Structures are given as structure tokens and as C-alpha cells.
XYZ file of C-alpha atoms in Angstrom:
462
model
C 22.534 -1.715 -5.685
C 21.789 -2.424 -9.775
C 24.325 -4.019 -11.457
C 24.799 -2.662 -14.950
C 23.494 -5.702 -17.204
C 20.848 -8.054 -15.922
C 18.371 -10.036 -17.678
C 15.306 -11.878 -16.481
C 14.850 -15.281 -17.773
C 15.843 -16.692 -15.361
C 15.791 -14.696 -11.572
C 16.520 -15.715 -8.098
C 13.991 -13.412 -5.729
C 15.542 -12.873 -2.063
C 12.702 -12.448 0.245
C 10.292 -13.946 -2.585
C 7.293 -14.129 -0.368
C 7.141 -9.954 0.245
C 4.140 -8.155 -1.179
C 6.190 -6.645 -4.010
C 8.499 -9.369 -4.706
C 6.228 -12.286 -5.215
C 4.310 -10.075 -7.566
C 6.968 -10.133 -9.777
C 8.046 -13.500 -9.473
C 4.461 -14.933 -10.653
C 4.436 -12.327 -13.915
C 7.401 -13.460 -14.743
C 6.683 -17.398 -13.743
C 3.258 -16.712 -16.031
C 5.743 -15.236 -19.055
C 7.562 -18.215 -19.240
C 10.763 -17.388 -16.779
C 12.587 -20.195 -14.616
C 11.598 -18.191 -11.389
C 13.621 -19.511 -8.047
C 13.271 -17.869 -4.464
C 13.964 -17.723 -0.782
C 12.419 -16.316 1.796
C 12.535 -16.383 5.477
C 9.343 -18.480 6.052
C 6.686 -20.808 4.569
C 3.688 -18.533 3.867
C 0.479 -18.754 1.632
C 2.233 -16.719 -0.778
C 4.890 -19.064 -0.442
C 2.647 -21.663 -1.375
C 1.191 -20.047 -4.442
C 4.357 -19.409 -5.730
C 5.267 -22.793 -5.882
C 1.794 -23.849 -7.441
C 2.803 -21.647 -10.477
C 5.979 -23.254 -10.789
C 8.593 -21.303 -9.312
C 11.220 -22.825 -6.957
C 10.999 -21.520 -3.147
C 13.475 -21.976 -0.544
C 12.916 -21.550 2.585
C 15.571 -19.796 5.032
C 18.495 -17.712 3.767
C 21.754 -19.890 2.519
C 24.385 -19.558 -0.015
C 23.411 -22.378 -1.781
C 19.550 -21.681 -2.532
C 21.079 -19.583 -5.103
C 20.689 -21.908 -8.099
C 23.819 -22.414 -10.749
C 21.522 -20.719 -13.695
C 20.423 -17.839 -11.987
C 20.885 -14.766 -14.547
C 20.068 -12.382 -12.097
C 19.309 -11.767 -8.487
C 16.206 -9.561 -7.376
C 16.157 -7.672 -3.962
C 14.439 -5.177 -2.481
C 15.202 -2.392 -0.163
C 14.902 -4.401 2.544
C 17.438 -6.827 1.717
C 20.502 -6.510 3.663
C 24.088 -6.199 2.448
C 25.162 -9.022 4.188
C 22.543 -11.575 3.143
C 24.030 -14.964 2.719
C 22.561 -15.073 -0.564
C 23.413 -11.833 -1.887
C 26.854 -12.372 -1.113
C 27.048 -15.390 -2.417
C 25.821 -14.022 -6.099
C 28.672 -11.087 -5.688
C 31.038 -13.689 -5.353
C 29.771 -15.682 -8.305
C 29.294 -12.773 -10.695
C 25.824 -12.604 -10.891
C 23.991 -9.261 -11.833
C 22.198 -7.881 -8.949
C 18.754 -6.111 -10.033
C 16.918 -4.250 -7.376
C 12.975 -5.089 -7.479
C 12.009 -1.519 -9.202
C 13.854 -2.342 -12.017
C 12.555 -5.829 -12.422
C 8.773 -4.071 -12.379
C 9.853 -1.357 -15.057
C 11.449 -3.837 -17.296
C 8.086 -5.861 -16.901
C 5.766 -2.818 -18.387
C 8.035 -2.268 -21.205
C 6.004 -2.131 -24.142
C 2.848 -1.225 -22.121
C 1.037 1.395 -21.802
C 1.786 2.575 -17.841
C -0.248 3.626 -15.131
C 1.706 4.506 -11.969
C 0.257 5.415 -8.422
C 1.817 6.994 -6.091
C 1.623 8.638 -2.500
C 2.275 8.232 0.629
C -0.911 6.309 1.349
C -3.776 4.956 -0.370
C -1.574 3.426 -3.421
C -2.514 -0.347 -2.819
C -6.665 0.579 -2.868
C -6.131 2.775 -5.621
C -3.716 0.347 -7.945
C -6.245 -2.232 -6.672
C -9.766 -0.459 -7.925
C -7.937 -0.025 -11.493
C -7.045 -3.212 -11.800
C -10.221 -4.609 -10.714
C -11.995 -1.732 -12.946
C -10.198 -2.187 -16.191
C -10.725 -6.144 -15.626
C -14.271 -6.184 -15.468
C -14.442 -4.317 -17.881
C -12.794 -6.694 -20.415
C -9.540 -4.922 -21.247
C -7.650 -7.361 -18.877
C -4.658 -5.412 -17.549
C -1.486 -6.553 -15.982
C -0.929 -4.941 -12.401
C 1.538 -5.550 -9.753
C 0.254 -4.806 -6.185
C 1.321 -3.987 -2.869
C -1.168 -6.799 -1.526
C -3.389 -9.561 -2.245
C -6.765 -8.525 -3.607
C -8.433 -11.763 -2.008
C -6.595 -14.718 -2.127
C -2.695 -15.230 -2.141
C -1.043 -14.550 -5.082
C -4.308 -12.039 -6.300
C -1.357 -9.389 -5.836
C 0.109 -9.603 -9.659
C -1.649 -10.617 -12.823
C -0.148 -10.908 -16.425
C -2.630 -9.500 -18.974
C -3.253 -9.731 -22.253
C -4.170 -5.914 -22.632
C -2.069 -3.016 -23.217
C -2.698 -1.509 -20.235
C -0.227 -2.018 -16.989
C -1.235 -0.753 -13.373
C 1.406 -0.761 -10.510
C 2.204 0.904 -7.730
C 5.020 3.752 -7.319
C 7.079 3.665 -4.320
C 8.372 6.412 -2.780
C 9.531 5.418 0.444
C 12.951 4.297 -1.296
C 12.519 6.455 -4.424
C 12.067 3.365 -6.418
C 9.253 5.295 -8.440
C 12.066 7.362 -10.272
C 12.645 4.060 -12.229
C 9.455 4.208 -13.975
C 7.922 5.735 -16.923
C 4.582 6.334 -17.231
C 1.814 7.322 -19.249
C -0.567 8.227 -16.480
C 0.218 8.514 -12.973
C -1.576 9.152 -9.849
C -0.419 11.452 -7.163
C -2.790 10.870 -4.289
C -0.910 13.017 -1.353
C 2.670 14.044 -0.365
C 3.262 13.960 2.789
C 6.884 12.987 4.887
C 7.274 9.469 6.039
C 9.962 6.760 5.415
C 12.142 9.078 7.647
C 15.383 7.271 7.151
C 15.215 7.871 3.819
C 13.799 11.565 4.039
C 15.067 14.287 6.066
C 12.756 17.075 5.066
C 9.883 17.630 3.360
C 11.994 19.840 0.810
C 12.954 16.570 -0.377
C 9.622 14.396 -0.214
C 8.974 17.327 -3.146
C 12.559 17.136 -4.916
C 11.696 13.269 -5.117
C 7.710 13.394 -6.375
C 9.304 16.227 -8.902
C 11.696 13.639 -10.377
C 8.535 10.482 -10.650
C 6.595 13.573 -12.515
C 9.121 14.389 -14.991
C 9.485 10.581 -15.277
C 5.848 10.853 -16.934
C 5.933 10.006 -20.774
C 5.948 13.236 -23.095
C 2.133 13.473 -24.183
C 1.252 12.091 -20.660
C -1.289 12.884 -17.506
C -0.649 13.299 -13.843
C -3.571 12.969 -11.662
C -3.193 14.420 -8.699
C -5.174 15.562 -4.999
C -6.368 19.043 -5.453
C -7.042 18.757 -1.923
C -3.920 17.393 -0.132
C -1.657 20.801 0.815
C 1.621 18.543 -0.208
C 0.204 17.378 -3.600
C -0.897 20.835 -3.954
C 2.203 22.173 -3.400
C 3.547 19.900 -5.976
C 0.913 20.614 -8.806
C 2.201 24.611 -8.064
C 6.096 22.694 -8.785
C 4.724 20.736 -11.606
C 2.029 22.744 -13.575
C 2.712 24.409 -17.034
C 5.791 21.495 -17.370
C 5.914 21.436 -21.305
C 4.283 17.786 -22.841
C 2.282 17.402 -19.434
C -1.619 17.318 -18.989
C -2.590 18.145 -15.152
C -5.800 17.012 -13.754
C -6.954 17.850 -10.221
C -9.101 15.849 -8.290
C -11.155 16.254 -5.169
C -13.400 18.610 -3.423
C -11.914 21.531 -3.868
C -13.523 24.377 -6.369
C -10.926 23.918 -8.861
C -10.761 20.304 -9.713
C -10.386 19.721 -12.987
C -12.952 16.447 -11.585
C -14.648 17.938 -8.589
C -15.980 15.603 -6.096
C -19.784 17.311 -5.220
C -20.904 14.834 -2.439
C -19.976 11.223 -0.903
C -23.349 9.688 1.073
C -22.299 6.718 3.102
C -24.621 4.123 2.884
C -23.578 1.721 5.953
C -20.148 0.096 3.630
C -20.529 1.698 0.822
C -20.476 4.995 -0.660
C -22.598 6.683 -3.163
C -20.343 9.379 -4.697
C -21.140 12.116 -7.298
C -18.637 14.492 -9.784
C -18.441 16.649 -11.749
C -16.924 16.041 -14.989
C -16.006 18.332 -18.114
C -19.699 20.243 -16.881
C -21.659 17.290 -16.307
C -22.456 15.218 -13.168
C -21.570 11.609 -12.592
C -22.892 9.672 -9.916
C -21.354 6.057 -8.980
C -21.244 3.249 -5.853
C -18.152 2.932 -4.275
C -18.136 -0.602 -2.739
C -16.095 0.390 0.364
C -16.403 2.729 3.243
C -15.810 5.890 4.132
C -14.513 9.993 1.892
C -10.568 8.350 1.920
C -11.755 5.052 -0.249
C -13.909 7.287 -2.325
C -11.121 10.226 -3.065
C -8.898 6.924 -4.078
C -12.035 6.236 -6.644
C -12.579 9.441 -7.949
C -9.020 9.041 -8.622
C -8.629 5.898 -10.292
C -11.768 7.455 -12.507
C -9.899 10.123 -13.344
C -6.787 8.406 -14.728
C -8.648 5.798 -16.837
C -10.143 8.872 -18.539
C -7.094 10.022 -19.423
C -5.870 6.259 -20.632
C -9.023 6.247 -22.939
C -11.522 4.481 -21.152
C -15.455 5.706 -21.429
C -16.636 7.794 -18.140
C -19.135 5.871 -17.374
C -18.271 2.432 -17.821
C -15.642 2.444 -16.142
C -17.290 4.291 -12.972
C -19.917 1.560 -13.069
C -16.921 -1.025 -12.964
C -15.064 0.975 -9.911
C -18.383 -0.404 -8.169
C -17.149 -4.020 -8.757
C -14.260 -3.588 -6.611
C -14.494 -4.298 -2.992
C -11.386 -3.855 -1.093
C -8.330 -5.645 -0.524
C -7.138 -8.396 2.458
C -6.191 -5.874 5.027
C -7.759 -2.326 3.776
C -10.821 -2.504 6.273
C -11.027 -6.184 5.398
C -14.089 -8.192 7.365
C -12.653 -11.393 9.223
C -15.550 -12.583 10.410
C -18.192 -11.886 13.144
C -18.598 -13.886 16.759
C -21.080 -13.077 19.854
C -22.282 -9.960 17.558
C -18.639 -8.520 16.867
C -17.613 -7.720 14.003
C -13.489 -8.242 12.990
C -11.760 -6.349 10.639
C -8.134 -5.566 9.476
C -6.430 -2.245 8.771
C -3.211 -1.963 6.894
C -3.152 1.482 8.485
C 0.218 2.779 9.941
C 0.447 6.211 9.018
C -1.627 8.746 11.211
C -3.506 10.022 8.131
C -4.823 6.755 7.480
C -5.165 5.682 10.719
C -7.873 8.725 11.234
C -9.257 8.033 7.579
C -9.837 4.183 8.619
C -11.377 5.194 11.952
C -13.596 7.725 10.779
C -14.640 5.519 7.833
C -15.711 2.759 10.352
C -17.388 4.683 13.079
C -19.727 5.706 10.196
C -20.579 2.073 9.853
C -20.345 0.958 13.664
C -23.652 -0.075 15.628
C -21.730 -0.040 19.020
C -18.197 1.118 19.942
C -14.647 0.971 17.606
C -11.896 -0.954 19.501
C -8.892 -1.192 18.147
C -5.690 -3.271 18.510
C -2.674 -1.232 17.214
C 0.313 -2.286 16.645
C 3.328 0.389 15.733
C 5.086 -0.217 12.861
C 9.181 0.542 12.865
C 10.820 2.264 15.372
C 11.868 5.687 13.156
C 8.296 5.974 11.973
C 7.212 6.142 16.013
C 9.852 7.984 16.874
C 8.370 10.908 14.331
C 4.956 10.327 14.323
C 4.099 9.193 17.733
C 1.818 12.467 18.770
C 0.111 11.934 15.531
C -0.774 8.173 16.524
C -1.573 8.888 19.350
C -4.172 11.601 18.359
C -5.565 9.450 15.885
C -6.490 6.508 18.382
C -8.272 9.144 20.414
C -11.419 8.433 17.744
C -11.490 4.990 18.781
C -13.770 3.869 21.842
C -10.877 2.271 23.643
C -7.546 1.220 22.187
C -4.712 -1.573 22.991
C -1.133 -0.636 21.665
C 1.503 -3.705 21.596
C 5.151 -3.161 21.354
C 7.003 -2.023 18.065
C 7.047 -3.773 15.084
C 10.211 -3.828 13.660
C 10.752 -4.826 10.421
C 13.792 -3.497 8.625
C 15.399 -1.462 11.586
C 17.246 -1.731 14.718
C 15.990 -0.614 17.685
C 16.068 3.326 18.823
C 16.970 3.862 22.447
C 14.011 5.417 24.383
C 11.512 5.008 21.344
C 8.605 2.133 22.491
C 4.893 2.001 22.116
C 4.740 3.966 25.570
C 5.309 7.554 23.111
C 2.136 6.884 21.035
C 0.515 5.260 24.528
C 1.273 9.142 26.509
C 0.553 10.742 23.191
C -3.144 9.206 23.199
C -3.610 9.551 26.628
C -3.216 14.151 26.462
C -5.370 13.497 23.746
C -7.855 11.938 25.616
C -8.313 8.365 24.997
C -8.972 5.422 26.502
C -5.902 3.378 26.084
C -3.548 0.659 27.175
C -0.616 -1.489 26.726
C -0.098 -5.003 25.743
C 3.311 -6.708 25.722
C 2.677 -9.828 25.325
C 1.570 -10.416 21.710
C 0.048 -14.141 22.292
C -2.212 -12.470 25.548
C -3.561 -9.842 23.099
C -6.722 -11.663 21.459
C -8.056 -12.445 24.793
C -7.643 -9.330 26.058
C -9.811 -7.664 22.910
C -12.914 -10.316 23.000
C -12.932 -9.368 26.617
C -13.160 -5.775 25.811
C -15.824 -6.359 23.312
C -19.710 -6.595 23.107
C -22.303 -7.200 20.785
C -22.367 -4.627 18.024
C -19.150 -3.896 18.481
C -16.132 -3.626 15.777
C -12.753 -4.701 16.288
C -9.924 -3.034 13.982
C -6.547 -5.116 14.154
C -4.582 -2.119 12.931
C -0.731 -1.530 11.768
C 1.669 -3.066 8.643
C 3.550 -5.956 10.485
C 1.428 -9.176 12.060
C -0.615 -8.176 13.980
C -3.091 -9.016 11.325
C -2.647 -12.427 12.214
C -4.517 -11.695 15.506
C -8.316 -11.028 13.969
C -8.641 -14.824 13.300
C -7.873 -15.587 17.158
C -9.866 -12.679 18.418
C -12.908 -14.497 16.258
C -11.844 -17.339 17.940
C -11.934 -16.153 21.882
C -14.802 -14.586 21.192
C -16.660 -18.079 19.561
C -16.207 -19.398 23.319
């Protein structure tokens, strides 16, 4: 999709407003670039955007393309036959594609790059938040907002640069780090994936991406990133460091006590113990800490003050974000859409539940279900009672015979209490009906549902 020679003083973003996208579009605002944009509706991000000085369309035309546009920025999910898109094919403009926009942007900095298939937003966003307090004021690029819009991207003054490695579109081969982060490897993104073979073939190529002199931290519990250290290890110019629970970490994590939202987590490090709060629940968030420890070791950054710092962070909008509470309930969102962290956000919430865990799940895209439907569905069976709306598209087309009814069955043998909802507008009622005091409601999945919680709140209120 790259054309050979771009530049970026001046970029057009299609689809601005996207967690990735507008990331890069307010570094590059901040660094002094004429930053224009479309995207297909107004938004907060939208809004911030535009409050920094970049030019947002909204809707996708031909002419929102501006007449000094140097480049144009897209992402994956860009289509071919975008208005826009077109429009700077016709006129000659380079076309960049948004991975190559964020390597270009760490140039010159010294790279940290997390990847996996989940847990890379909470991880990116406890470094960044880390390495901030801390004083060392890094630039990061984030797959979401760390509290309000725009909180996604930063442009620091430090030498240090924290962003998050995509695999789902093997993106992450672009970059080249000093330090990255392997958290799992597992296979998703299946219309980009056949096999797991190649989830490995693509996670080799990001590791031998890593600078000569450089770390990889990786899961020494995860069988897939295990597998891959076994791929990886002895690789000439590369330092390997295991963490987790396992008796060979290189950082061995010796107990996590939950302490109602927070975690109290201890390690063991180069023979000594190390014990630090983790400022969200449940083992998943904590792994994602010992992690993010782990790699600012290896970027130079004392033990200790920077496990204090991990303390200061205290979750992003949609990792097991709080909403709000009415009539005793508690509200919270979950960004989770892969079975593995669907069970890791369930099981990190039950241990902080007074009453029963409802949740509201929506699917998210149609060749993801069509996979990973059992799974779902298993994972919803540790929920008190669960309501599943339709699909969530996104990107794709729909699959003939795949619907929300595969994870519903799925759920069902598993033995769970759960039902449908097709009507997205009747779904808010429908939860604060289901709910009493001391309960928790998750609003669960990657597309809107999370717009729900604040109506939930709402019915409840009445």
C-alpha cells in the first residue's frame, strides 16, 4: 500500500479519528506538521484534534483532500476504493500506510515496542505512565485514550519512545526497536493468519527487527511466546528475558494478592525480591506490569523507581474502566474481545464483585466469531448471567450462517445463563433490569457497545 517516497510535513489522515491514527496526527500536529483529516464521524477525538490545530473533515469526499497534502496516511482498514484515497492516486500523492508514519516518528529514539495478541494497550499504557512520572517524559503512541480524548499520543522531550506493535496486519515488521515486549502469541486476526505456523513466522520477523545490542521481553508462561523464545533464543546480538511465574524467569513473578482493585505483586529479580502495587485488578494486569518492569530495566531505568511509578498508573478508558455507580451497581467497560481476555477480565472482576458479574457482550467481526465462538462462549460461562447482541462488524462483510447465536449455543453447553439482544437501543434497559445492588455490570467487546454503560447508569438512576 506504501508508496516509495513520502514525507510528513504535511499529511492528510483517512479515518483520522481511529485509535492509532489520531495518535499520530497530534505528534505530528505537536512537531510542527500542517496535519488535515477525515473521518466518518464527529467524535471527542475528533474534537481534540481540531483543538491542537489540525484540520478535520467530516465524511469521506474527494475534495477533503487538501491541494498541499505531501502524503496520505491510512490504515489497514482503509478501503481501496475510498473516495479519498482515490482521489490522491489520481493526483500523485504518496500513499504512507499508518506503521510507517509511527516508525518514521521514533526515528532517532530510543524504541520500546509491545506486542501480542492482547494486553498491548495496558502494557504500552503503564510505561508511558511509568517513565512519565518518573520525569523522563517519553513519547508513546497508544491504542487508546489513557483518560481523556486525545491522552492516546504524547510528544516527549525524552529519548525514550513507547508504542504499540501490531500484529494483526504485520505492521510491527516496520519497526525497530531497542526493547520489545512479547506478552503472548496466540492466532487471531484470522483473515490475515491461516495457521499458527505463521502467527510464529510473523513474531520471528518483529524479533529480528530488534536493534543489534537489544532485549526482548517476553511471557515465560504463555505456550505460544514460549514456543517463540525456543525460535528466538541464542539469536546472535539479542538479550532474552523471561517473565512470569514460571521457575525459569529470568524475572519470576512469586505471588500477586488482590486487594479488592488492586494488586500487591512480588518478584524476583537478579536474586532479590521486589514487592510493588499494581493499581488495577486482577494476575492478567499484573503479568502486563511485571512486564513493563522488566523492559524499563533493560532501557536503563532503576528497579525500584520505576516499580514504585508502575503504581501510578491506573488503567485506561475501556480496560475494566469504572463508569459510574447507580441503585448500588457498579458500571464498567471491557475492551475485551478475545476469549483469553475475556476470561482474564472476568476472573479479575469476580475477585472484586460484592454480588453477581453481568455482562453485556457484544461480538466483535464476523471471522473472529466464526473461529472463536466456543471459546466465547466458554468464557461468558464465568459470568452470573450474560446478554450477547448481534455482530459487530467493523472492517468485514458479513459471513453466511455466522451470528451471535454460535457464541449464544456455545455458552449455553457450557453452562451459562445467557441470552440474546437484537435490538441495540433495548439493551440498557434490559441490563438495569437484570441488576441489583452490589452488582457489576461489564459492557464488554471492541466496537460500541461501550457507548451503552452511560445509559445503563442512566436506567438504573430511575
Amino acid at each position: 500500500m506504501n508508496d516509495a517516497a513520502y514525507d510528513l510535513h504535511a499529511p492528510h489522515f483517512i479515518g483520522i479519528g481511529g485509535a492509532g491514527m489520531s495518535g499520530l496526527a497530534k505528534i505530528l500536529t505537536v512537531r510542527g506538521a500542517k496535519v488535515s483529516g477525515s473521518d466518518a464521524k464527529e467524535s471527542e477525538t475528533v474534537l481534540a484534534l481540531r483543538a491542537l490545530g489540525a484540520a478535520v473533515a467530516v465524511g469521506h469526499a474527494a475534495e477533503n483532500v487538501p491541494d498541499g497534502a505531501s502524503s496520505i496516511v491510512v490504515s489497514s482498514a482503509i478501503r481501496q476504493d475510498n473516495p479519498e484515497l482515490a482521489a490522491a492516486r489520481e493526483r500523485g500523492i504518496p500513499v504512507v500506510h499508518r506503521s510507517d508514519a509511527l516508525a518514521a516518528l521514533m526515528g532517532g529514539r530510543r524504541a520500546l515496542a509491545v506486542a501480542g495478541t492482547h494486553g498491548k494497550t495496558t502494557t504500552t499504557s503503564m510505561l508511558a505512565v511509568a517513565l512519565d512520572t518518573l520525569g523522563l517524559d517519553p513519547s508513546y503512541a497508544i491504542g487508546g485514550d489513557l483518560d481523556a480524548p486525545g491522552s492516546n499520543a504524547h510528544h516527549g522531550t525524552g529519548e525514550i519512545f513507547v508504542a504499540e506493535a501490531d500484529e494483526s496486519d504485520r505492521s510491527f515488521h516496520k519497526y525497530a526497536p531497542e526493547v520489545a515486549i512479547i506478552l503472548n502469541v496466540e492466532l487471531d486476526h484470522h483473515a490475515n493468519y491461516a495457521s499458527m505456523d505463521e502467527i510464529y513466522e510473523s513474531f520471528e520477523t518483529f524479533v529480528g527487527r530488534i536493534q543489534p545490542g537489544g532485549t526482548l521481553v517476553v511471557s515465560a508462561d504463555h505456550p505460544g511466546a514460549r514456543e517463540l523464545t525456543s525460535r528466538v533464543v541464542g539469536r546472535e546480538g539479542l538479550s532474552v528475558v523471561t517473565v512470569g511465574a514460571a521457575e525459569d524467569a529470568t524475572v519470576r513473578v512469586l505471588s500477586i494478592v488482590p486487594h479488592g482493585m488492586t494488586s500487591q505483586v512480588t518478584v524476583e529479580l537478579e536474586g532479590a525480591e521486589l514487592t510493588f502495587t499494581v493499581s488495577v485488578p486482577g494476575r492478567h494486569y499484573a503479568h502486563n506490569a511485571v512486564a513493563a518492569l522488566a523492559a524499563g530495566i533493560a532501557l536503563g531505568v532503576p528497579a525500584e523507581e520505576l516499580a514504585e511509578a508502575l503504581g501510578s498508573y491506573t488503567g485506561v478508558r475501556r480496560r475494566l474502566q469504572l463508569k459510574g455507580e447507580a441503585a448500588g451497581v457498579q458500571v464498567i467497560d471491557s475492551y475485551a474481545h478475545h476469549p483469553t481476555e475475556m476470561s482474564a477480565d472476568l476472573e479479575a472482576i469476580r475477585g472484586a464483585a460484592a454480588g453477581r458479574v453481568l455482562v453485556l457482550f457484544q461480538p466483535h467481526l464476523f471471522s473472529r466469531t466464526q473461529q472463536l465462538a466456543e471459546e466465547m462462549g466458554q468464557a461468558l460461562a464465568l459470568a452470573d448471567a450474560s446478554v450477547v447482541l448481534d455482530i459487530y462488524p467493523a472492517r468485514e462483510d458479513p459471513i453466511p450462517g455466522v451470528t451471535s447465536e454460535l457464541i449464544i449455543d456455545a455458552a449455553r453447553r457450557a453452562g451459562a445463563d445467557v441470552t440474546a439482544e437484537h435490538e441495540f437501543g433495548a439493551a440498557a434497559a434490559r441490563l438495569a433490569g437484570m441488576a441489583e445492588a452490589g452488582d457489576l455490570v461489564l459492557t464488554m467487546g471492541a466496537g460500541d457497545v461501550t457507548n451503552l454503560g452511560p445509559a445503563i447508569l442512566e436506567e438504573l438512576g430511575r
